[in-house]
PDB file of C-alpha atoms and ligand atoms in Angstrom:
ATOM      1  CA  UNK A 198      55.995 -25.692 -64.362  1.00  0.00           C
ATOM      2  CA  UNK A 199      54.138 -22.060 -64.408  1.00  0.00           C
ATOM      3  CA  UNK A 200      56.141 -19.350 -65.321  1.00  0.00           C
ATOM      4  CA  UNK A 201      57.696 -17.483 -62.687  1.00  0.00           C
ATOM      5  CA  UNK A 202      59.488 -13.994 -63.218  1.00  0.00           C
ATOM      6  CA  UNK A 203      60.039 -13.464 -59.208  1.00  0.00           C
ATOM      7  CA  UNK A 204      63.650 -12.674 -58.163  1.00  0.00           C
ATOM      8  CA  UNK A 205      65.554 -14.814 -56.119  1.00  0.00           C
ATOM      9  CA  UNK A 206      64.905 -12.333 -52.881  1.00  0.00           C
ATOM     10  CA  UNK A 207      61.883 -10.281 -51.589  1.00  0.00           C
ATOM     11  CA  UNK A 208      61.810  -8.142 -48.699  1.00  0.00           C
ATOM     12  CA  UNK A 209      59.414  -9.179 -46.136  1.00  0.00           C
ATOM     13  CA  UNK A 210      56.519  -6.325 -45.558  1.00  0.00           C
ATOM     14  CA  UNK A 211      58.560  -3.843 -47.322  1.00  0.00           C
ATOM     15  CA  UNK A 212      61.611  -2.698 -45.687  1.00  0.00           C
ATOM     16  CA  UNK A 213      62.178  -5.709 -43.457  1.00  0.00           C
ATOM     17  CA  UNK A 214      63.418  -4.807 -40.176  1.00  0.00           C
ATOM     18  CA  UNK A 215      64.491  -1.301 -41.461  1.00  0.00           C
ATOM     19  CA  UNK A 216      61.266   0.310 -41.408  1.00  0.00           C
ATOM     20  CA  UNK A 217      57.662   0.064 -40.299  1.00  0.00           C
ATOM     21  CA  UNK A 218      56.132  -2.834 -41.909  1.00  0.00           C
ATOM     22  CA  UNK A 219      53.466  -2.654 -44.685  1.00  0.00           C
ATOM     23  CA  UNK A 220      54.235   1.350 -44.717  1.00  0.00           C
ATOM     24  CA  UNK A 221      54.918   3.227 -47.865  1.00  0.00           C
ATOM     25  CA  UNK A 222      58.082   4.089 -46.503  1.00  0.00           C
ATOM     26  CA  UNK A 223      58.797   0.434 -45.746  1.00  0.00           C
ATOM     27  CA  UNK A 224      58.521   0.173 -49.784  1.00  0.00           C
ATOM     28  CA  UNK A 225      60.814   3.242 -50.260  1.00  0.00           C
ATOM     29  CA  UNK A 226      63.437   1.741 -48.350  1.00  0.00           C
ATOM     30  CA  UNK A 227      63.105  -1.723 -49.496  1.00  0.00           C
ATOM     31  CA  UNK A 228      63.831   0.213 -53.116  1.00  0.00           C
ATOM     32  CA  UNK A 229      66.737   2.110 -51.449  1.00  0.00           C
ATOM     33  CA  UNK A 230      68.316  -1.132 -51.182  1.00  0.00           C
ATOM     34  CA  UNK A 231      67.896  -2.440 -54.571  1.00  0.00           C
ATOM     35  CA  UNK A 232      64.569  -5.050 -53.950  1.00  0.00           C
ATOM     36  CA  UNK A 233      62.940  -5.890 -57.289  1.00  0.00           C
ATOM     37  CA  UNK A 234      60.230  -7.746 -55.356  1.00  0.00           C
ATOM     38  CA  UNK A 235      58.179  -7.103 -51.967  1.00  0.00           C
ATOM     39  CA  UNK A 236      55.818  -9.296 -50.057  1.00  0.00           C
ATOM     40  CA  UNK A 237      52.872  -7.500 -47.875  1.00  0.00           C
ATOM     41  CA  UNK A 238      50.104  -8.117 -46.048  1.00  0.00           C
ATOM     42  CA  UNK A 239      46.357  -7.283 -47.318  1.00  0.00           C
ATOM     43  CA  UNK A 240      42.949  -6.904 -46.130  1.00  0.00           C
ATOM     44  CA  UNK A 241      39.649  -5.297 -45.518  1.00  0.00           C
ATOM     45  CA  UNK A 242      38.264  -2.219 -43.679  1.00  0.00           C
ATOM     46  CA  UNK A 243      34.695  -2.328 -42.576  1.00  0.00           C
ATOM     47  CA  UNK A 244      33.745  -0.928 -46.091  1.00  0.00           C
ATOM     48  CA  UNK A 245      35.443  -2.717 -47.978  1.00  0.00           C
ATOM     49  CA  UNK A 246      38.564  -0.914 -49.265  1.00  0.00           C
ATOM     50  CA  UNK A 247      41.499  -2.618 -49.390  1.00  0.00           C
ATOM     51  CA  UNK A 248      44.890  -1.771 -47.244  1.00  0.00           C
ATOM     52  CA  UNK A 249      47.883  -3.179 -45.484  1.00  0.00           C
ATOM     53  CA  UNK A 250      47.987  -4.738 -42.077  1.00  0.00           C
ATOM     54  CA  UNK A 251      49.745  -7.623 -40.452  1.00  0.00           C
ATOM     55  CA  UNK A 252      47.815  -8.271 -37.592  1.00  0.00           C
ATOM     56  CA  UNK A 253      43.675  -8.718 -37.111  1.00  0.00           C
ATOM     57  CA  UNK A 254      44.085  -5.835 -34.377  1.00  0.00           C
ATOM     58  CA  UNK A 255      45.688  -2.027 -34.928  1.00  0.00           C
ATOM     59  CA  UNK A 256      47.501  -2.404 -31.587  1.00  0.00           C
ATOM     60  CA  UNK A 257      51.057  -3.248 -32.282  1.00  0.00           C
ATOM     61  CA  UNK A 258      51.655  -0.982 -35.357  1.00  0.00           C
ATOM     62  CA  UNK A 259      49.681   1.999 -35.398  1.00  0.00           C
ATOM     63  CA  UNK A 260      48.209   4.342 -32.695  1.00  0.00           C
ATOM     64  CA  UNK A 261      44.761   2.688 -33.443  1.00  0.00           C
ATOM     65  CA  UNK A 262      43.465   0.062 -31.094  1.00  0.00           C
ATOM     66  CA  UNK A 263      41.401  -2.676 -31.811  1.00  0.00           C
ATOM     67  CA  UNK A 264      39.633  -4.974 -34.893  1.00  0.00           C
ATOM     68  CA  UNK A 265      41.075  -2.958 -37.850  1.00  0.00           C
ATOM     69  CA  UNK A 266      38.319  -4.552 -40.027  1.00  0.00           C
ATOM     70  CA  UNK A 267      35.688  -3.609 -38.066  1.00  0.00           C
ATOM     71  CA  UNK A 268      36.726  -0.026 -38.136  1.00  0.00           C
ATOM     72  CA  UNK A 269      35.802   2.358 -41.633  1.00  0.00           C
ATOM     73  CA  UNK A 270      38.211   3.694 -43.476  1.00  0.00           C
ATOM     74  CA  UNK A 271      37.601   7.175 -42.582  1.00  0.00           C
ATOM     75  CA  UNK A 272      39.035   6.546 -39.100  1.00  0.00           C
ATOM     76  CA  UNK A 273      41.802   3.969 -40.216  1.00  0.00           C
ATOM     77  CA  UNK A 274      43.247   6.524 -42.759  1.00  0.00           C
ATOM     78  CA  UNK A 275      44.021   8.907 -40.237  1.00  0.00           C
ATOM     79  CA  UNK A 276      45.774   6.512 -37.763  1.00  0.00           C
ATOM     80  CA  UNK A 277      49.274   6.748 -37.543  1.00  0.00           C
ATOM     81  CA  UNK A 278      51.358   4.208 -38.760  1.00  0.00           C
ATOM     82  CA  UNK A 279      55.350   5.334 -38.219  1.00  0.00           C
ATOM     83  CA  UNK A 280      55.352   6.446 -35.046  1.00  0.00           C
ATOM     84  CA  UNK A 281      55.490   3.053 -33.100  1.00  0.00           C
ATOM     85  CA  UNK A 282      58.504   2.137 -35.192  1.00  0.00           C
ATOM     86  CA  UNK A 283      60.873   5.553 -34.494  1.00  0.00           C
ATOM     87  CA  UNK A 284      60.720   9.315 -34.513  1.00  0.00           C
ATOM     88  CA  UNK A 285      61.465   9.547 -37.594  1.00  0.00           C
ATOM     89  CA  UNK A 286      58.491   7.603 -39.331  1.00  0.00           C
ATOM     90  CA  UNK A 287      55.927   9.989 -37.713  1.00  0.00           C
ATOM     91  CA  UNK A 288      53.139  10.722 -39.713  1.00  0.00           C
ATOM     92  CA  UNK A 289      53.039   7.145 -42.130  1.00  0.00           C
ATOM     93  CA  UNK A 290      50.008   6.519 -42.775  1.00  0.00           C
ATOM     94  CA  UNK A 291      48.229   2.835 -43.094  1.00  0.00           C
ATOM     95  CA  UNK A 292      48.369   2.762 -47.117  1.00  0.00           C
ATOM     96  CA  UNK A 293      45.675   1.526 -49.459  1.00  0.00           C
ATOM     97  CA  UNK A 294      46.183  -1.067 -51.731  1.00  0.00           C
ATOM     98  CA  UNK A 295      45.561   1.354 -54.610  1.00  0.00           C
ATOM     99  CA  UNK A 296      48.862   3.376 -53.100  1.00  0.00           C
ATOM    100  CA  UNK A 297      50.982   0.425 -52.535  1.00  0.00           C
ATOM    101  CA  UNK A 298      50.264  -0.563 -56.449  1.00  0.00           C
ATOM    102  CA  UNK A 299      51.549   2.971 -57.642  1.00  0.00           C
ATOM    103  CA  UNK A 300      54.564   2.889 -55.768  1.00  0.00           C
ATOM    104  CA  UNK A 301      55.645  -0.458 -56.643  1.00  0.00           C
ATOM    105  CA  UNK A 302      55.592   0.581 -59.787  1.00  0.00           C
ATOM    106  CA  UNK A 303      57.353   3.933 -59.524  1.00  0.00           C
ATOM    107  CA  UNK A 304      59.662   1.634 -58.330  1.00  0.00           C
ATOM    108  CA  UNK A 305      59.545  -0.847 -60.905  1.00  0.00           C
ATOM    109  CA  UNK A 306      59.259  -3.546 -58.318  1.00  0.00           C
ATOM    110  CA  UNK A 307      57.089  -6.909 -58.285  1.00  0.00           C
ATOM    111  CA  UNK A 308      55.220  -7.739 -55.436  1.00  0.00           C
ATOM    112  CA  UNK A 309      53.716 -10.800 -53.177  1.00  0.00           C
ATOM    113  CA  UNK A 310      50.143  -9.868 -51.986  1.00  0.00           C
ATOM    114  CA  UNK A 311      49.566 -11.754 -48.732  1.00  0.00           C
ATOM    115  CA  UNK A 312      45.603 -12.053 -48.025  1.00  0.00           C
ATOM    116  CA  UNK A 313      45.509 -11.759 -44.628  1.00  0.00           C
ATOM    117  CA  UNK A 314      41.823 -11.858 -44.009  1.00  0.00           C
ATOM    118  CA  UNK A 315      40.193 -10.121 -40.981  1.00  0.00           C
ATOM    119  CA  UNK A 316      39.120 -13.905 -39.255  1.00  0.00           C
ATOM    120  CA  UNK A 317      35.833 -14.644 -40.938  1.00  0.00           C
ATOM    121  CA  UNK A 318      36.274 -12.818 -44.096  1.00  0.00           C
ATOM    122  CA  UNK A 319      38.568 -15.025 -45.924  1.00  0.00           C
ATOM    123  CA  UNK A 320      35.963 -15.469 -49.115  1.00  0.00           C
ATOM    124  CA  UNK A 321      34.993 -12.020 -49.329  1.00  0.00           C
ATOM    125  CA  UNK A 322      38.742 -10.535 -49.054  1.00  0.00           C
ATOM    126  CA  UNK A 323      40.553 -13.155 -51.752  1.00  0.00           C
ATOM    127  CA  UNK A 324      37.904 -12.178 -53.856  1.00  0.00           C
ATOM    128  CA  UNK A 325      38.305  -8.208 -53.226  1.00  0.00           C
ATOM    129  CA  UNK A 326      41.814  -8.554 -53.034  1.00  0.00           C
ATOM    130  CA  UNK A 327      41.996 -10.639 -56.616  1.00  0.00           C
ATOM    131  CA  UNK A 328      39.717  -8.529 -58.188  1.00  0.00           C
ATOM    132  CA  UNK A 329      41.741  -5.087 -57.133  1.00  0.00           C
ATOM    133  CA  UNK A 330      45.189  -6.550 -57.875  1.00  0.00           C
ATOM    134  CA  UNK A 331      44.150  -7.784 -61.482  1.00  0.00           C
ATOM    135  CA  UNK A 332      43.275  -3.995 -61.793  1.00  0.00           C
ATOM    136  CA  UNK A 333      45.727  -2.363 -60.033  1.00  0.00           C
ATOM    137  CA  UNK A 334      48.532  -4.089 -61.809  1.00  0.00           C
ATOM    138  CA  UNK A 335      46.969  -4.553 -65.144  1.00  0.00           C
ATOM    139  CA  UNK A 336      49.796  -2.325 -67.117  1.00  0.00           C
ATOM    140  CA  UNK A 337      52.872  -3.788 -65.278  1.00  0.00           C
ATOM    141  CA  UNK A 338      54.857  -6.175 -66.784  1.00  0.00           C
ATOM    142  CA  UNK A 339      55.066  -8.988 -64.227  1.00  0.00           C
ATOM    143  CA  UNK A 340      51.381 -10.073 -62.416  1.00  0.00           C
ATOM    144  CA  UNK A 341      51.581  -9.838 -58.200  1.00  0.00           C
ATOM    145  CA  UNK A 342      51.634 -13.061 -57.007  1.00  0.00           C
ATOM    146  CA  UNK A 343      48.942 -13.959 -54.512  1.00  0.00           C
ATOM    147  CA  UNK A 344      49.528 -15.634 -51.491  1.00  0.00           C
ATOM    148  CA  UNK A 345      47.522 -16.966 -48.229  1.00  0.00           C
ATOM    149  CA  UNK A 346      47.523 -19.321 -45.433  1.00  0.00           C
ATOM    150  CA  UNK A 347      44.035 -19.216 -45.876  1.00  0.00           C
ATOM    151  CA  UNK A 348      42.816 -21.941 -48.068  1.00  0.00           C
ATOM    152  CA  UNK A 349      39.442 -20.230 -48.877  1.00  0.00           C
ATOM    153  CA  UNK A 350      40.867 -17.153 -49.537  1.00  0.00           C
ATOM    154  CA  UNK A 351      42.686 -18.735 -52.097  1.00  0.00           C
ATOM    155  CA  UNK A 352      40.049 -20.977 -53.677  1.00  0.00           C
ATOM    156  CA  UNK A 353      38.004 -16.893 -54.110  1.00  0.00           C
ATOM    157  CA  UNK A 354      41.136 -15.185 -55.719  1.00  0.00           C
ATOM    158  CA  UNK A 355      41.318 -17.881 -58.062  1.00  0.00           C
ATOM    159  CA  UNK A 356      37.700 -18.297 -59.017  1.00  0.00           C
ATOM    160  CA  UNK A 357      37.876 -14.099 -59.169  1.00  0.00           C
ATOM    161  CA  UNK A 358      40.834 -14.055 -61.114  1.00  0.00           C
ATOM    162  CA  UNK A 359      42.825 -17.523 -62.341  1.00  0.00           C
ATOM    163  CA  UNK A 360      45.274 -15.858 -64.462  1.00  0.00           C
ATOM    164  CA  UNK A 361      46.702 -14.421 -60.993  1.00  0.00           C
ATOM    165  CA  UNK A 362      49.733 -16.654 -59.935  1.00  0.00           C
ATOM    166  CA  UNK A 363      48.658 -18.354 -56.868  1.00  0.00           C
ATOM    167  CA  UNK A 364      50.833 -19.561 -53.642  1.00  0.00           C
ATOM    168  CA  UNK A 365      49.774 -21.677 -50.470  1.00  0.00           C
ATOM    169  CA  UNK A 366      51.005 -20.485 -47.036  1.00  0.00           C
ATOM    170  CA  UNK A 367      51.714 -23.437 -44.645  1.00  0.00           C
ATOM    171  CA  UNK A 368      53.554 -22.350 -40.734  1.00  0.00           C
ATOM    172  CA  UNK A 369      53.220 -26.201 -39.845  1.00  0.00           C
ATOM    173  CA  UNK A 370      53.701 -29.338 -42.442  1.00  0.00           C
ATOM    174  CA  UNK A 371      50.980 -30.719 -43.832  1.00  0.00           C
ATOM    175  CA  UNK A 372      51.604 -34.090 -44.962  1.00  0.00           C
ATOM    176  CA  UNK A 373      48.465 -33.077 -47.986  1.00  0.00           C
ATOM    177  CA  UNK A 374      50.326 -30.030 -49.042  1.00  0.00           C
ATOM    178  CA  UNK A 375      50.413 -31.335 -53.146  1.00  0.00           C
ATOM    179  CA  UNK A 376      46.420 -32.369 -53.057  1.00  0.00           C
ATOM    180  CA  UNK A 377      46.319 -28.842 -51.373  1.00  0.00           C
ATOM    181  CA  UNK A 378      47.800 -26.702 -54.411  1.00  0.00           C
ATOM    182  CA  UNK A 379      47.032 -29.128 -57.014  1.00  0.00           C
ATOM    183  CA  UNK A 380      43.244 -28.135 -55.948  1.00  0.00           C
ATOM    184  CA  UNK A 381      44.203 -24.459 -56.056  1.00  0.00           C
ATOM    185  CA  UNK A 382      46.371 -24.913 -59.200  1.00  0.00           C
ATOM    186  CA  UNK A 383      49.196 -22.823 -57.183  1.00  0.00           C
ATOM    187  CA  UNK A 384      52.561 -21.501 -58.827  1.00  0.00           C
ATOM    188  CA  UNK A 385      54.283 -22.139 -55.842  1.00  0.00           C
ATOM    189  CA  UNK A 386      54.221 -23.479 -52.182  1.00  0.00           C
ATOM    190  CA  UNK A 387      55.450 -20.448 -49.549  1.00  0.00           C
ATOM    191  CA  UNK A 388      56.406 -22.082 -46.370  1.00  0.00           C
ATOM    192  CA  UNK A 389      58.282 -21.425 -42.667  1.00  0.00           C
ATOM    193  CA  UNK A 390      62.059 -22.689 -43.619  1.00  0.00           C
ATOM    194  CA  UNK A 391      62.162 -24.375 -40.527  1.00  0.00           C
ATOM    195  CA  UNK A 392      59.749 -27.185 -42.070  1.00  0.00           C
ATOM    196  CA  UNK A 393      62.176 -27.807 -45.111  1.00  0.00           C
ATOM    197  CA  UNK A 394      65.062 -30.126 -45.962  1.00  0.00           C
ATOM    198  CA  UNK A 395      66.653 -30.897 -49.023  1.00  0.00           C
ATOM    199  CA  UNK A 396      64.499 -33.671 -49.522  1.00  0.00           C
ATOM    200  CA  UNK A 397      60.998 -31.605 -48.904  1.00  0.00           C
ATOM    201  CA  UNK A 398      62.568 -29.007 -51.371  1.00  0.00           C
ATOM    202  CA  UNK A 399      63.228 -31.672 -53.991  1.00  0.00           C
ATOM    203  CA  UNK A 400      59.566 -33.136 -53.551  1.00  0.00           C
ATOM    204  CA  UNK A 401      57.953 -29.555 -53.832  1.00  0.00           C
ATOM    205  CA  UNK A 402      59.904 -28.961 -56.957  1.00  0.00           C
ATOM    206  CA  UNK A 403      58.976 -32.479 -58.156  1.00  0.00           C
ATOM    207  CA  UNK A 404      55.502 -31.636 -58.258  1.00  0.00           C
ATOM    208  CA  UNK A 405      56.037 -28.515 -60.234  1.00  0.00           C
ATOM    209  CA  UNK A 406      56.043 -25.703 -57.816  1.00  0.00           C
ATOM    210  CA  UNK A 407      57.974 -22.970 -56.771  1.00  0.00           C
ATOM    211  CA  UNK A 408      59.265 -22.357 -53.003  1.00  0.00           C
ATOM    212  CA  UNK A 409      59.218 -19.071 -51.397  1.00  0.00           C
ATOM    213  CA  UNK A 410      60.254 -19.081 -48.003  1.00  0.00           C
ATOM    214  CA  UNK A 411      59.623 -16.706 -45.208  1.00  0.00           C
ATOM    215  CA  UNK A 412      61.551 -15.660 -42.897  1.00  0.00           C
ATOM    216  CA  UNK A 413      64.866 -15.697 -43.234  1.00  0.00           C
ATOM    217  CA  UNK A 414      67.501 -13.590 -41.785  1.00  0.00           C
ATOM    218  CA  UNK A 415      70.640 -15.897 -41.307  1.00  0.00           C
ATOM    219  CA  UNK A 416      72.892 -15.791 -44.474  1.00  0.00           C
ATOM    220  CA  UNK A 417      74.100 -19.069 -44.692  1.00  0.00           C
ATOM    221  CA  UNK A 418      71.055 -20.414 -44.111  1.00  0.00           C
ATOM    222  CA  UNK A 419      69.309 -18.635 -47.168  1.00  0.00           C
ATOM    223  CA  UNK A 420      72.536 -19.921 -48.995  1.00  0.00           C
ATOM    224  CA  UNK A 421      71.822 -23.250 -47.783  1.00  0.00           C
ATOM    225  CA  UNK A 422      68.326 -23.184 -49.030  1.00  0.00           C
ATOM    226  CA  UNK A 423      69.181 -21.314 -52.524  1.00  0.00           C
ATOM    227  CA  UNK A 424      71.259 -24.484 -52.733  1.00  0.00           C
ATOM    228  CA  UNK A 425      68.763 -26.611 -52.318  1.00  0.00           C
ATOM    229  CA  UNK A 426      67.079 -25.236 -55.077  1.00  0.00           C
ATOM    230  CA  UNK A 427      64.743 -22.909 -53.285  1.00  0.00           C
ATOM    231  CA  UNK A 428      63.163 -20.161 -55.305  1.00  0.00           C
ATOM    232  CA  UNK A 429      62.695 -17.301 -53.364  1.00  0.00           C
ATOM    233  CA  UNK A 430      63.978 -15.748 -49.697  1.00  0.00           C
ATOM    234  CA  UNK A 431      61.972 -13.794 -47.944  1.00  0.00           C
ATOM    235  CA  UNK A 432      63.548 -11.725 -45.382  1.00  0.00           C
ATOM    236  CA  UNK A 433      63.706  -9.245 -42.639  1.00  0.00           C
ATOM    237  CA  UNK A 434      67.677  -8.659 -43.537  1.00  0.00           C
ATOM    238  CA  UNK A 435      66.930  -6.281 -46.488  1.00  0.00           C
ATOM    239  CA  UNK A 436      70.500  -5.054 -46.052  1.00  0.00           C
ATOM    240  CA  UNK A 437      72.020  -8.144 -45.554  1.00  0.00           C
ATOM    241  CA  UNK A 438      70.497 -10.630 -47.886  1.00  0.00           C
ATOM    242  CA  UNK A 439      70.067  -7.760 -50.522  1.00  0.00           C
ATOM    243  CA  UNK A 440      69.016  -8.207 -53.978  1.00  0.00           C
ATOM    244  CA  UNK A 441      72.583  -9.568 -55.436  1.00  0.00           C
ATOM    245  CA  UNK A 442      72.999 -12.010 -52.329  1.00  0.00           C
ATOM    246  CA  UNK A 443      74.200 -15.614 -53.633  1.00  0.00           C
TER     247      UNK A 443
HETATM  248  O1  G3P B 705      54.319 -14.254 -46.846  1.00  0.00           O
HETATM  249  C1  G3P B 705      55.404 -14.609 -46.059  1.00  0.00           C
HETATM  250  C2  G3P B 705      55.224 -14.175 -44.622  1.00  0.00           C
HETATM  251  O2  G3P B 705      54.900 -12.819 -44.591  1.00  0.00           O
HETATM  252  C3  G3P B 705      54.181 -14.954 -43.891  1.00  0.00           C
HETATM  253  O3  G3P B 705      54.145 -14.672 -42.528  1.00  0.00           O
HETATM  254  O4  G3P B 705      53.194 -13.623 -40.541  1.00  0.00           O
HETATM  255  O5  G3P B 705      55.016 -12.487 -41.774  1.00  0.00           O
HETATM  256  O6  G3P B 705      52.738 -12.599 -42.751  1.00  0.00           O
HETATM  257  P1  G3P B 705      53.747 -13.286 -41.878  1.00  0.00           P
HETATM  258 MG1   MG B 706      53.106 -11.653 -44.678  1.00  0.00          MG
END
């Protein structure tokens, strides 16, 4: 089995449900409440720099509208990012990769890079992303670990840069899942926790992988799955399922 210095929880683009996703202030707060690790979401403006985004389109969490990737950074970085969220998050700005990098580790937290290609750029942005974060986090401790549901993304981050812990994104089972990361030598297998039971979890960890799961909010069912031997929680319920939750 790889090595694996992740913590047992991670909150889920940031700050969870506490603050607006993929923000630096969703990292401050996730810190506020004692995460060690985040997960967010990466990809590519129209030029090529790398930032964080959930969705293909700006609509639902910025003032922006449209393709983010088709847009260049120039007009992306002065989008607002907070506002949709509350009041109080006015002014947040989309943040760079570069950004997110430094404050994880003025934090001294670990992070889960999701490549979340712009659809149709899934090559281009696991290299970018793989190349950046092999930079970016070159003098931290612990490496990000790198995570899609895009297969090709994966199979470029790990030509760009194998020494970068990978793990395979699956929302639905797939019956091929160990062919899957045995071809892209994965760390671990990140999955919906609706599609496990204790027998799935005892497979996975058969093979030699890690589980991450995503997203869980209900207590006793991320004790349930700890139980089972499940690796890592991610969740929403930053204050809930904090950082000492067993
Ligand atoms: O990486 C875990 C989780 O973030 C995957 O789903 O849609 O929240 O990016 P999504
Ligand atoms: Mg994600």
């Amino acid at each position: 089995m790889k090595a694996w210095p992740y913590p047992r929880i991670v909150a889920h683009r940031g700050g969870g449900a506490l603050a607006p996703e993929n923000t630096l202030a969703a990292i401050d707060v996730g810190a506020k409440y004692g995460h060690t690790m985040i997960e967010f979401d990466a990809k590519l403006a129209q030029g090529g720099e790398i930032f964080l985004l959930h969705d293909d389109t700006l609509n639902r969490t910025s003032n922006g509208w449209g393709v983010a990737g088709e847009l260049p950074w120039e007009k992306l970085e002065r989008l607002d990012a907070g506002d949709w969220y509350g009041a109080e998050f006015k002014g947040e700005k989309l943040p760079l990769l570069s950004q997110v990098a430094e404050r994880c580790a003025r934090h001294n937290m670990m992070a889960n890079i999701e490549i979340k290609p712009t659809t149709g750029l899934d090559e281009k942005t696991g290299t970018d992303v793989a190349l950046a974060a092999r930079e970016l986090w070159k003098n931290q401790a612990v490496p990000p670990l790198l995570s899609s549901f895009e297969f090709d993304a994966l199979v470029a981050a790990k030509k760009a840069a194998p020494e970068l812990p990978r793990g395979l994104l699956i929302d639905s089972w797939h019956e091929n899942w160990k062919a899957l990361t045995d071809e892209l030598e994965c760390a671990s297998l990140h999955l919906n926790h609706k599609l496990l039971n204790e027998e799935r979890v005892k497979a996975i960890k058969a093979a030699g992988l890690h589980i991450l799961v995503y997203t869980v909010n209900n207590p006793a069912r991320a004790r349930e799955l700890l139980g089972w031997g499940v690796d890592c929680i991610c969740t929403d319920k930053i204050d809930v399922i904090g950082p000492d939750f067993v």
